[in-house]
Amino acid sequence: MAEAMAQNLLQDNQLNRTSFHFQPQRNWLNDPNAPMYYKGFYHLFYQHNPLAPDFSKIMIWGHSVSQDMVNWIQLEPALSPSEPFDINSCWSGSATILPDGRPVILYTGLDDNNKQQVTVVAEPKDVSDPLLREWVKPKYNPVMVPPSNVPFNCFRDPTTAWQGQDGKWRVLIGAKEKDTEKGMAILYRSDDFVQWTKYTVPLLESEGTGMWECPDFFPVSVTGKEGVDTSVNNATVRHVVKASFGGNDCYVIGKYSSENEEFSADYEFTNTSADLRYDYGKFYASKAFFDSVKNRRINWGWVIETDSKEDDFKKGWAGLMSLPREMWLDTNGKKLIQWPIEEINNLRTKSVSLDCYEFETGSTFEISGITAAQADVEVTFNLPFLDDYPEILDADQVDDATLFDHDNSDGCVYGPFGLLALATNDLSEQTAIFFKVIRRGNGYAVVMGSSEKRSSLRDNIKKSSHGTFLDIDPRHEKISLRCLIDHSIIESYGAGGKSVITSRVYPKLAIGEAAKLYVFNDGEKGVIMTSLEAWSMRNAQINSNPTY
């Protein structure tokens, strides 16, 4: 009897576990590390505490492999503390594929000297092993230590290395200047990947941001979606610098010259809502890599838990990865587009579709016939007679917090309208992913938001409102949304991936078959849903049969 009760309790605590997002079977996960493709397998390493579902004083590198980045096999840990230079933890890092095809990892070790953060090289023990099960740490480590103007605990997370035209290797380390809040990406160079020399000035720095964690640096093609190798640098590409700070992954786009080590950014980091972000919800410490098989740049981010630490221990796990996202430069050259990799579509099963349905003010329509707790939904909206409503609210009249609030529609002729995901029949639980249209100057702006305020009847859960502006003109473009719903996470892609919002929610009642999905319009005028297609999603096979 006691065993049965314990099993039922365990099952109850797994109701919010995801079915097609990457996570270990148990315990803690945070930053994605060193994603790469090698000899037929995609590799994903990650920060992991194998003993408990919380961040630990001693962290290791978990390791899983896949042939499609959807279904994963868990392998032995790749890196664990073992030497004086990493005895207190193996923290985040990146992988670089050398010209001869060998992979090399650079990671952050916490050493035996007051847990100073140093950079460590690791190499595969057997390069013929496609699973890369074992890694060795050469005795010449560490290869980089904090410079004198950087605190001993603010020097971490090396990027993938790249080669300049002179053949030298370059890499960036995230850091913060001592006694200031200036964040920076410190540039190091090497002829042999062993001896590294700090360049005279950081590649990029910004006042007021604090520590730059998990920096990233890579080129993007100025034409088309095709990704390019990290070392490519010519007139056909621009470069992206990403830094994680203030709980967000922010990025700038600019031009990079390896001849004089200058990165000329189109704008600066401000540590405000003006910064471009990969994701306007719960998404952090991301890591991108170049997939040479399909010539694309893929990015993963860590999605945190927003329930309580006590809840995490009841579940036995904490933390998961976003879906892998393909990234490329928008046609306007001003920002990145993100979209789930095409392999995710292989999980789609039963589908429903609707065309040209008008939603009057205050209307709600259930999308039935799919598993609403585990679904992929694509919907488009059209706004008739937009120019006939001069009373539409001007953006200058209201702050962002009000615009991003689903329950506040003052002055908006259009919106909020969109989807209610993980909802109950009576809508006492719901997560709204919505749009509003407001005036901006002589034109219009589209607000995209996600509200978690009514996502759960449970207490001790952080329930936030997220939002941003979509870079589209609703007079000439339809408003589109794709939502991937997976029990306790909703990834929402607006306007074909121009903006993304990830929400973490923990329904109490809207779980399993009790979860519902609705299209809604709470605006003062009707909107036309021009198309909707929704699919039930199969379970992915994720680390269910560890090999150790």
Coordinates of C-alpha atoms in Angstrom, one line a residue:
M1 CA 0.0 0.0 0.0
A2 CA 2.7 2.5 1.0
E3 CA 4.7 1.7 -2.2
A4 CA 1.5 2.3 -4.3
M5 CA 0.9 5.6 -2.6
A6 CA 4.5 6.7 -3.2
Q7 CA 4.2 5.7 -6.9
N8 CA 1.0 7.7 -7.2
L9 CA 2.6 10.7 -5.5
L10 CA 5.5 10.5 -7.9
Q11 CA 3.2 10.3 -10.9
D12 CA 1.3 13.4 -9.6
N13 CA 4.6 15.3 -9.4
Q14 CA 5.3 14.5 -13.1
L15 CA 2.2 16.0 -14.5
N16 CA 4.1 19.1 -15.6
R17 CA 7.1 17.1 -17.1
T18 CA 7.6 17.9 -20.8
S19 CA 7.3 15.3 -23.5
F20 CA 9.4 16.7 -26.4
H21 CA 11.8 19.2 -24.8
F22 CA 15.2 18.0 -23.7
Q23 CA 15.8 17.3 -20.1
P24 CA 17.6 14.7 -18.0
Q25 CA 15.6 12.0 -16.3
R26 CA 16.3 13.5 -12.9
N27 CA 18.0 16.3 -11.0
W28 CA 19.4 19.7 -12.2
L29 CA 20.1 21.0 -15.6
N30 CA 21.2 24.5 -16.6
D31 CA 23.3 26.0 -19.4
P32 CA 23.7 24.1 -22.8
N33 CA 27.4 23.5 -23.5
A34 CA 29.3 22.8 -26.6
P35 CA 26.6 21.5 -29.1
M36 CA 28.2 20.0 -32.2
Y37 CA 27.9 17.5 -34.9
Y38 CA 30.5 14.7 -35.1
K39 CA 30.6 11.5 -37.1
G40 CA 26.9 11.0 -37.6
F41 CA 25.7 12.3 -34.2
Y42 CA 24.6 15.6 -32.7
H43 CA 26.1 16.1 -29.3
L44 CA 24.6 18.2 -26.5
F45 CA 26.5 18.8 -23.3
Y46 CA 24.9 20.6 -20.4
Q47 CA 25.5 21.8 -16.8
H48 CA 24.3 19.1 -14.5
N49 CA 24.0 18.3 -10.8
P50 CA 23.6 14.5 -10.8
L51 CA 22.7 14.3 -7.1
A52 CA 19.8 16.8 -6.6
P53 CA 17.4 19.1 -8.5
D54 CA 19.2 22.3 -7.5
F55 CA 22.4 24.1 -8.5
S56 CA 25.4 22.5 -6.7
K57 CA 28.8 23.6 -5.4
I58 CA 30.1 20.9 -7.7
M59 CA 28.8 20.8 -11.3
I60 CA 29.6 18.4 -14.1
W61 CA 28.9 18.1 -17.8
G62 CA 26.0 15.9 -18.7
H63 CA 26.2 14.4 -22.3
S64 CA 23.5 13.1 -24.7
V65 CA 23.6 12.3 -28.4
S66 CA 21.1 12.3 -31.2
Q67 CA 20.7 11.8 -34.9
D68 CA 17.9 14.3 -35.3
M69 CA 18.1 16.7 -32.3
V70 CA 14.7 15.5 -31.2
N71 CA 15.3 12.0 -29.8
W72 CA 18.2 11.7 -27.4
I73 CA 20.3 9.0 -25.7
Q74 CA 21.9 9.9 -22.4
L75 CA 25.6 8.9 -22.1
E76 CA 28.1 9.0 -19.3
P77 CA 29.0 12.5 -18.0
A78 CA 31.7 14.0 -20.3
L79 CA 33.5 16.2 -17.8
S80 CA 33.8 16.0 -14.0
P81 CA 36.0 17.8 -11.5
S82 CA 39.3 15.9 -11.3
E83 CA 42.3 18.2 -11.5
P84 CA 43.5 21.2 -9.5
F85 CA 42.3 23.6 -12.3
D86 CA 38.7 22.3 -12.2
I87 CA 38.4 20.5 -8.8
N88 CA 35.5 22.7 -7.7
S89 CA 33.4 22.4 -10.8
C90 CA 33.3 22.1 -14.6
W91 CA 31.3 25.1 -15.7
S92 CA 30.1 26.2 -19.2
G93 CA 32.1 26.2 -22.4
S94 CA 32.0 25.5 -26.1
A95 CA 33.3 23.1 -28.8
T96 CA 35.5 23.9 -31.8
I97 CA 36.0 21.6 -34.7
L98 CA 39.7 21.9 -35.8
P99 CA 40.6 21.9 -39.6
D100 CA 41.6 18.2 -39.3
G101 CA 38.1 17.4 -38.0
R102 CA 39.0 16.9 -34.4
P103 CA 36.7 18.4 -31.8
V104 CA 38.2 20.4 -28.9
I105 CA 36.4 21.8 -25.9
L106 CA 37.2 25.0 -24.0
Y107 CA 35.4 25.2 -20.6
T108 CA 35.5 27.0 -17.3
G109 CA 37.1 25.3 -14.4
L110 CA 36.8 26.4 -10.8
D111 CA 40.3 25.8 -9.4
D112 CA 41.7 24.9 -6.0
N113 CA 42.7 28.6 -5.5
N114 CA 39.6 30.0 -3.9
K115 CA 37.5 28.7 -6.8
Q116 CA 39.2 31.0 -9.3
Q117 CA 37.6 30.7 -12.8
V118 CA 40.1 29.5 -15.4
T119 CA 39.8 28.3 -19.0
V120 CA 40.6 24.6 -19.6
V121 CA 41.1 22.6 -22.8
A122 CA 39.7 19.1 -23.1
E123 CA 40.3 16.7 -26.0
P124 CA 38.6 13.4 -27.0
K125 CA 40.5 10.3 -25.8
D126 CA 39.5 8.4 -28.9
V127 CA 38.7 10.5 -32.0
S128 CA 37.4 7.4 -33.8
D129 CA 34.5 7.1 -31.3
P130 CA 31.5 8.9 -32.8
L131 CA 29.9 9.1 -29.3
L132 CA 32.9 10.9 -27.8
R133 CA 32.4 9.1 -24.5
E134 CA 35.7 10.0 -22.9
W135 CA 37.6 13.3 -22.7
V136 CA 41.1 14.1 -21.4
K137 CA 42.5 17.2 -19.9
P138 CA 46.1 18.0 -20.9
K139 CA 48.6 18.7 -18.2
Y140 CA 49.4 22.2 -19.6
N141 CA 46.0 23.4 -18.4
P142 CA 44.7 26.0 -17.5
V143 CA 45.3 28.0 -20.7
M144 CA 43.7 31.3 -19.6
V145 CA 43.4 32.9 -16.1
P146 CA 41.6 36.1 -15.1
P147 CA 43.6 39.3 -16.0
S148 CA 44.3 41.8 -13.2
N149 CA 41.3 44.1 -14.0
V150 CA 38.8 41.2 -13.7
P151 CA 37.6 39.6 -10.5
F152 CA 38.6 36.0 -10.0
N153 CA 35.0 34.9 -10.1
C154 CA 33.9 36.9 -13.2
F155 CA 35.9 35.2 -16.0
R156 CA 34.0 32.4 -17.7
D157 CA 32.1 30.7 -20.5
P158 CA 34.5 30.6 -23.5
T159 CA 32.9 30.8 -27.0
T160 CA 33.5 28.5 -30.0
A161 CA 36.9 29.6 -31.4
W162 CA 37.4 30.9 -34.9
Q163 CA 40.3 31.5 -37.2
G164 CA 41.2 34.9 -38.7
Q165 CA 42.8 35.5 -42.1
D166 CA 46.2 35.2 -40.4
G167 CA 45.5 31.7 -39.3
K168 CA 45.4 32.6 -35.6
W169 CA 42.7 31.3 -33.4
R170 CA 40.4 33.7 -31.5
V171 CA 38.0 33.1 -28.6
L172 CA 35.9 35.3 -26.3
I173 CA 35.6 35.0 -22.6
G174 CA 32.7 36.6 -20.7
A175 CA 33.8 39.0 -17.9
K176 CA 33.1 42.0 -15.8
E177 CA 35.6 44.8 -15.0
K178 CA 36.7 45.0 -11.4
D179 CA 34.9 47.5 -9.1
T180 CA 32.5 48.5 -11.9
E181 CA 29.4 47.2 -13.7
K182 CA 31.1 47.1 -17.1
G183 CA 30.5 43.8 -18.9
M184 CA 32.8 42.7 -21.6
A185 CA 33.9 40.0 -24.0
I186 CA 37.6 39.6 -23.6
L187 CA 39.4 38.5 -26.8
Y188 CA 42.2 35.9 -26.7
R189 CA 44.4 34.7 -29.6
S190 CA 46.5 31.6 -30.2
D191 CA 48.7 30.0 -32.9
D192 CA 48.3 26.5 -31.6
F193 CA 45.2 26.3 -29.3
V194 CA 47.5 25.9 -26.4
Q195 CA 49.3 29.2 -25.7
W196 CA 46.7 32.0 -25.6
T197 CA 47.4 35.8 -25.4
K198 CA 44.9 38.4 -24.3
Y199 CA 44.3 41.1 -26.9
T200 CA 44.9 44.7 -25.7
V201 CA 41.2 45.7 -25.6
P202 CA 37.9 43.7 -25.3
L203 CA 36.1 42.9 -28.6
L204 CA 33.0 44.6 -27.0
E205 CA 32.1 46.1 -23.7
S206 CA 29.2 48.0 -22.2
E207 CA 28.7 50.1 -19.1
G208 CA 26.0 49.2 -16.6
T209 CA 25.2 45.6 -17.7
G210 CA 27.2 43.7 -15.1
M211 CA 28.8 40.4 -15.8
W212 CA 28.5 39.0 -19.3
E213 CA 27.7 35.3 -19.1
C214 CA 27.8 32.7 -21.9
P215 CA 28.9 35.1 -24.7
D216 CA 28.5 33.9 -28.3
F217 CA 30.0 35.2 -31.5
F218 CA 29.2 34.0 -35.0
P219 CA 28.7 35.2 -38.6
V220 CA 25.3 35.3 -40.4
S221 CA 24.7 35.5 -44.1
V222 CA 23.4 38.8 -45.4
T223 CA 21.2 36.9 -47.9
G224 CA 19.1 33.8 -47.2
K225 CA 18.7 31.4 -44.3
E226 CA 21.8 29.4 -44.9
G227 CA 24.2 29.3 -42.0
V228 CA 28.0 29.6 -42.3
D229 CA 31.0 28.3 -40.4
T230 CA 32.1 30.3 -37.4
S231 CA 35.4 31.3 -39.2
V232 CA 33.8 32.8 -42.3
N233 CA 34.4 36.5 -42.6
N234 CA 33.9 38.3 -45.9
A235 CA 31.5 40.7 -47.6
T236 CA 28.7 38.1 -47.6
V237 CA 28.3 38.0 -43.8
R238 CA 27.7 40.2 -40.7
H239 CA 28.5 39.2 -37.2
V240 CA 26.4 38.7 -34.0
V241 CA 27.7 39.2 -30.4
K242 CA 25.4 37.7 -27.8
A243 CA 25.7 38.2 -24.0
S244 CA 23.6 36.9 -21.2
F245 CA 23.0 39.4 -18.4
G246 CA 20.1 40.6 -16.3
G247 CA 18.2 37.4 -16.9
N248 CA 18.1 37.9 -20.7
D249 CA 20.0 36.8 -23.8
C250 CA 20.7 40.1 -25.6
Y251 CA 22.5 40.6 -28.9
V252 CA 23.9 43.2 -31.3
I253 CA 24.7 42.9 -35.0
G254 CA 27.7 44.5 -36.6
K255 CA 30.8 44.2 -38.8
Y256 CA 33.9 42.4 -37.7
S257 CA 37.5 42.8 -38.9
S258 CA 40.1 40.2 -37.8
E259 CA 42.9 42.4 -39.2
N260 CA 42.5 45.0 -36.5
E261 CA 40.2 43.1 -34.2
E262 CA 37.4 45.6 -34.4
F263 CA 33.7 44.9 -34.1
S264 CA 31.6 47.8 -35.1
A265 CA 28.1 47.2 -33.7
D266 CA 25.0 48.9 -35.1
Y267 CA 24.0 49.8 -31.6
E268 CA 25.1 49.3 -28.0
F269 CA 23.8 47.2 -25.1
T270 CA 21.8 49.4 -22.7
N271 CA 20.5 46.8 -20.2
T272 CA 17.0 48.1 -20.9
S273 CA 14.0 46.9 -22.9
A274 CA 15.5 48.5 -26.0
D275 CA 18.1 45.7 -26.2
L276 CA 17.4 43.0 -28.9
R277 CA 16.7 39.7 -27.2
Y278 CA 16.7 36.1 -28.5
D279 CA 13.6 35.5 -26.4
Y280 CA 11.3 37.9 -24.4
G281 CA 10.3 35.2 -21.9
K282 CA 12.2 32.6 -19.9
F283 CA 15.3 31.8 -21.9
Y284 CA 18.9 32.2 -20.9
A285 CA 22.6 31.2 -21.3
S286 CA 22.0 30.0 -24.9
K287 CA 24.7 28.4 -27.1
A288 CA 24.7 28.3 -30.9
F289 CA 26.6 26.0 -33.3
F290 CA 27.0 25.6 -37.1
D291 CA 25.4 22.4 -38.3
S292 CA 27.6 21.5 -41.3
V293 CA 25.2 18.7 -42.3
K294 CA 22.4 21.1 -43.3
N295 CA 24.3 24.4 -43.4
R296 CA 22.4 26.1 -40.7
R297 CA 23.0 27.8 -37.4
I298 CA 21.2 26.2 -34.4
N299 CA 20.7 27.7 -31.0
W300 CA 19.6 26.2 -27.6
G301 CA 18.7 28.0 -24.5
W302 CA 18.2 27.1 -20.9
V303 CA 14.6 27.4 -19.7
I304 CA 14.4 27.8 -15.9
E305 CA 11.8 26.5 -13.4
T306 CA 9.5 29.2 -12.0
D307 CA 7.9 27.1 -9.3
S308 CA 9.4 26.7 -5.9
K309 CA 12.6 24.9 -4.8
E310 CA 10.3 22.6 -2.7
D311 CA 8.3 21.8 -5.9
D312 CA 11.6 20.9 -7.7
F313 CA 12.5 18.4 -5.0
K314 CA 9.0 16.8 -5.2
K315 CA 9.4 16.5 -8.9
G316 CA 12.9 15.3 -8.7
W317 CA 14.1 17.4 -11.6
A318 CA 14.6 21.1 -12.5
G319 CA 15.5 22.8 -15.8
L320 CA 15.1 22.0 -19.5
M321 CA 16.2 23.1 -22.9
S322 CA 14.3 25.1 -25.4
L323 CA 13.6 23.5 -28.7
P324 CA 16.6 23.8 -31.0
R325 CA 16.1 26.8 -33.2
E326 CA 17.5 27.7 -36.6
M327 CA 18.7 31.3 -36.7
W328 CA 19.3 33.6 -39.7
L329 CA 19.4 37.3 -40.5
D330 CA 16.1 39.1 -41.3
T331 CA 15.9 40.5 -44.8
N332 CA 16.1 44.0 -43.3
G333 CA 19.4 43.2 -41.7
K334 CA 18.4 44.6 -38.4
K335 CA 17.6 41.4 -36.3
L336 CA 17.6 37.6 -36.3
I337 CA 14.8 35.3 -37.2
Q338 CA 14.4 32.1 -35.2
W339 CA 12.3 29.0 -36.0
P340 CA 12.1 25.5 -34.6
I341 CA 14.3 23.1 -36.6
E342 CA 12.3 21.2 -39.2
E343 CA 12.9 17.8 -37.5
I344 CA 10.4 18.9 -34.8
N345 CA 7.6 18.5 -37.4
N346 CA 8.2 14.8 -37.4
L347 CA 6.5 14.6 -34.1
R348 CA 3.2 15.9 -35.5
T349 CA 0.3 13.4 -35.6
K350 CA -3.4 14.0 -35.7
S351 CA -4.3 17.5 -37.1
V352 CA -7.2 19.9 -37.4
S353 CA -7.6 22.9 -39.6
L354 CA -9.8 25.9 -40.0
D355 CA -10.1 28.6 -42.6
C356 CA -11.5 32.2 -42.6
Y357 CA -13.4 32.4 -39.4
E358 CA -14.5 35.8 -38.0
F359 CA -14.1 36.4 -34.3
E360 CA -16.4 39.1 -32.9
T361 CA -15.5 41.0 -29.8
G362 CA -15.6 38.8 -26.7
S363 CA -15.7 35.5 -28.6
T364 CA -13.9 32.3 -27.7
F365 CA -13.7 29.2 -29.8
E366 CA -12.3 25.8 -28.7
I367 CA -9.9 24.0 -31.0
S368 CA -10.8 20.4 -30.3
G369 CA -9.6 17.1 -31.8
I370 CA -6.0 17.4 -30.7
T371 CA -4.1 16.8 -27.4
A372 CA -4.1 20.4 -26.2
A373 CA -1.4 19.8 -23.5
Q374 CA 1.0 18.6 -26.2
A375 CA 0.5 20.4 -29.4
D376 CA 1.9 22.5 -32.3
V377 CA -0.4 25.3 -33.5
E378 CA 0.0 27.8 -36.4
V379 CA -2.6 30.5 -36.8
T380 CA -2.8 33.8 -38.8
F381 CA -5.0 36.8 -38.4
N382 CA -6.1 39.6 -40.6
L383 CA -7.4 43.0 -39.4
P384 CA -10.2 44.4 -41.7
F385 CA -10.7 48.2 -42.1
L386 CA -7.6 49.1 -40.0
D387 CA -7.5 52.7 -41.2
D388 CA -11.1 53.3 -40.4
Y389 CA -10.4 53.6 -36.7
P390 CA -8.5 56.8 -35.9
E391 CA -9.2 56.3 -32.2
I392 CA -6.6 53.5 -31.9
L393 CA -4.4 54.1 -28.9
D394 CA -1.1 55.8 -29.6
A395 CA 2.0 54.1 -28.3
D396 CA 3.2 57.3 -26.7
Q397 CA 0.2 57.4 -24.4
V398 CA 1.0 54.2 -22.4
D399 CA 4.0 52.4 -20.9
D400 CA 5.2 48.9 -22.0
A401 CA 3.9 47.2 -18.9
T402 CA 0.4 48.2 -19.7
L403 CA 0.7 47.2 -23.4
F404 CA 2.1 43.8 -22.4
D405 CA -0.8 43.2 -19.9
H406 CA -3.4 40.9 -21.4
D407 CA -6.1 42.3 -19.1
N408 CA -5.6 45.9 -20.1
S409 CA -7.0 46.8 -23.5
D410 CA -7.7 50.5 -23.0
G411 CA -7.8 52.3 -26.3
C412 CA -6.9 49.2 -28.4
V413 CA -9.4 48.8 -31.2
Y414 CA -7.7 45.6 -32.1
G415 CA -6.7 43.3 -29.3
P416 CA -6.0 41.5 -27.3
F417 CA -6.7 38.5 -29.5
G418 CA -4.8 35.2 -30.0
L419 CA -4.7 31.8 -28.2
L420 CA -5.5 30.6 -24.8
A421 CA -3.3 27.6 -24.1
L422 CA -3.3 25.1 -21.3
A423 CA -6.8 26.3 -20.3
T424 CA -9.7 24.9 -18.3
N425 CA -13.3 24.7 -19.5
D426 CA -14.2 27.7 -17.4
L427 CA -10.9 29.5 -18.2
S428 CA -10.0 29.8 -14.5
E429 CA -6.6 28.5 -15.7
Q430 CA -5.2 29.8 -19.0
T431 CA -2.0 31.2 -20.6
A432 CA -2.8 33.9 -23.1
I433 CA -0.6 34.4 -26.1
F434 CA -1.9 37.5 -27.7
F435 CA -1.6 40.5 -30.0
K436 CA -2.6 44.2 -29.8
V437 CA -2.5 46.9 -32.4
I438 CA -1.6 50.4 -31.4
R439 CA -0.7 53.6 -33.3
R440 CA 2.9 54.5 -33.6
G441 CA 3.7 57.8 -35.4
N442 CA 2.0 57.8 -38.8
G443 CA 1.6 54.0 -38.8
Y444 CA 0.8 51.1 -36.5
A445 CA 2.6 48.8 -34.2
V446 CA 1.8 45.2 -33.2
V447 CA 2.3 44.1 -29.6
M448 CA 3.0 40.4 -28.9
G449 CA 2.5 39.2 -25.4
S450 CA 2.2 36.2 -23.2
S451 CA 0.4 36.4 -19.8
E452 CA 1.0 33.8 -17.1
K453 CA -1.2 35.6 -14.5
R454 CA -4.0 33.0 -14.7
S455 CA -1.8 30.1 -15.8
S456 CA -2.3 28.1 -12.6
L457 CA -4.5 28.0 -9.5
R458 CA -1.4 26.9 -7.5
D459 CA 0.4 29.2 -5.2
N460 CA 4.2 29.8 -4.8
I461 CA 4.6 30.0 -8.6
K462 CA 6.1 33.0 -10.4
K463 CA 3.5 34.3 -12.9
S464 CA 4.8 36.9 -15.3
S465 CA 3.7 39.0 -18.2
H466 CA 6.1 39.1 -21.2
G467 CA 5.9 41.2 -24.3
T468 CA 7.6 42.9 -27.2
F469 CA 6.8 44.6 -30.5
L470 CA 6.6 42.7 -33.8
D471 CA 8.4 44.3 -36.6
I472 CA 5.5 44.1 -39.1
D473 CA 3.0 46.5 -40.7
P474 CA -0.5 45.1 -40.0
R475 CA -1.9 47.1 -42.9
H476 CA 0.0 45.0 -45.4
E477 CA 1.0 41.8 -43.5
K478 CA -1.0 39.2 -41.7
I479 CA -0.3 38.6 -38.1
S480 CA 1.0 35.0 -37.6
L481 CA 1.7 32.9 -34.5
R482 CA 3.1 29.5 -33.9
C483 CA 2.9 28.0 -30.4
L484 CA 4.5 24.7 -29.3
I485 CA 2.8 23.6 -26.1
D486 CA 4.4 20.9 -24.0
H487 CA 2.7 20.6 -20.6
S488 CA 4.6 23.2 -18.6
I489 CA 6.3 25.2 -21.4
I490 CA 4.9 27.3 -24.3
E491 CA 7.2 28.5 -27.0
S492 CA 5.5 31.2 -29.1
Y493 CA 6.9 32.5 -32.4
G494 CA 5.4 35.7 -33.8
A495 CA 5.5 36.8 -37.5
G496 CA 7.5 33.8 -38.7
G497 CA 10.0 34.0 -35.9
K498 CA 10.7 37.8 -35.8
S499 CA 10.0 37.6 -32.0
V500 CA 9.9 34.7 -29.6
I501 CA 8.4 34.4 -26.1
T502 CA 8.9 31.3 -23.9
S503 CA 6.5 30.9 -21.0
R504 CA 6.9 28.5 -18.1
V505 CA 3.6 27.5 -16.5
Y506 CA 2.3 24.9 -14.0
P507 CA -1.4 24.2 -14.4
K508 CA -3.2 22.5 -11.5
L509 CA -6.3 21.6 -13.5
A510 CA -5.5 22.1 -17.2
I511 CA -3.3 19.0 -17.4
G512 CA -3.4 16.0 -19.7
E513 CA -6.8 15.4 -21.3
A514 CA -8.3 18.2 -19.2
A515 CA -6.3 20.9 -21.0
K516 CA -8.0 22.9 -23.6
L517 CA -6.9 25.2 -26.4
Y518 CA -8.9 28.3 -27.6
V519 CA -8.8 31.1 -30.1
F520 CA -10.1 34.3 -28.5
N521 CA -10.8 38.0 -29.2
D522 CA -11.2 40.4 -26.3
G523 CA -10.8 43.5 -28.5
E524 CA -13.5 46.0 -29.3
K525 CA -13.6 45.1 -33.0
G526 CA -13.8 41.8 -34.8
V527 CA -10.7 40.1 -36.3
I528 CA -10.6 37.5 -39.0
M529 CA -8.7 34.2 -38.4
T530 CA -7.6 33.5 -42.0
S531 CA -6.1 30.1 -41.2
L532 CA -5.4 27.7 -38.3
E533 CA -3.7 24.3 -38.3
A534 CA -3.0 22.4 -35.1
W535 CA -1.3 19.0 -34.5
S536 CA -1.1 16.6 -31.6
M537 CA 2.6 15.9 -30.8
R538 CA 4.1 12.5 -30.1
N539 CA 6.5 12.0 -27.3
A540 CA 10.1 12.3 -28.2
Q541 CA 12.5 9.6 -26.8
I542 CA 14.6 11.8 -24.5
N543 CA 17.2 10.2 -22.2
S544 CA 14.7 7.5 -21.2
N545 CA 17.3 4.7 -21.4
P546 CA 20.6 6.0 -20.1
T547 CA 23.6 3.9 -21.2
Y548 CA 25.3 4.1 -17.8

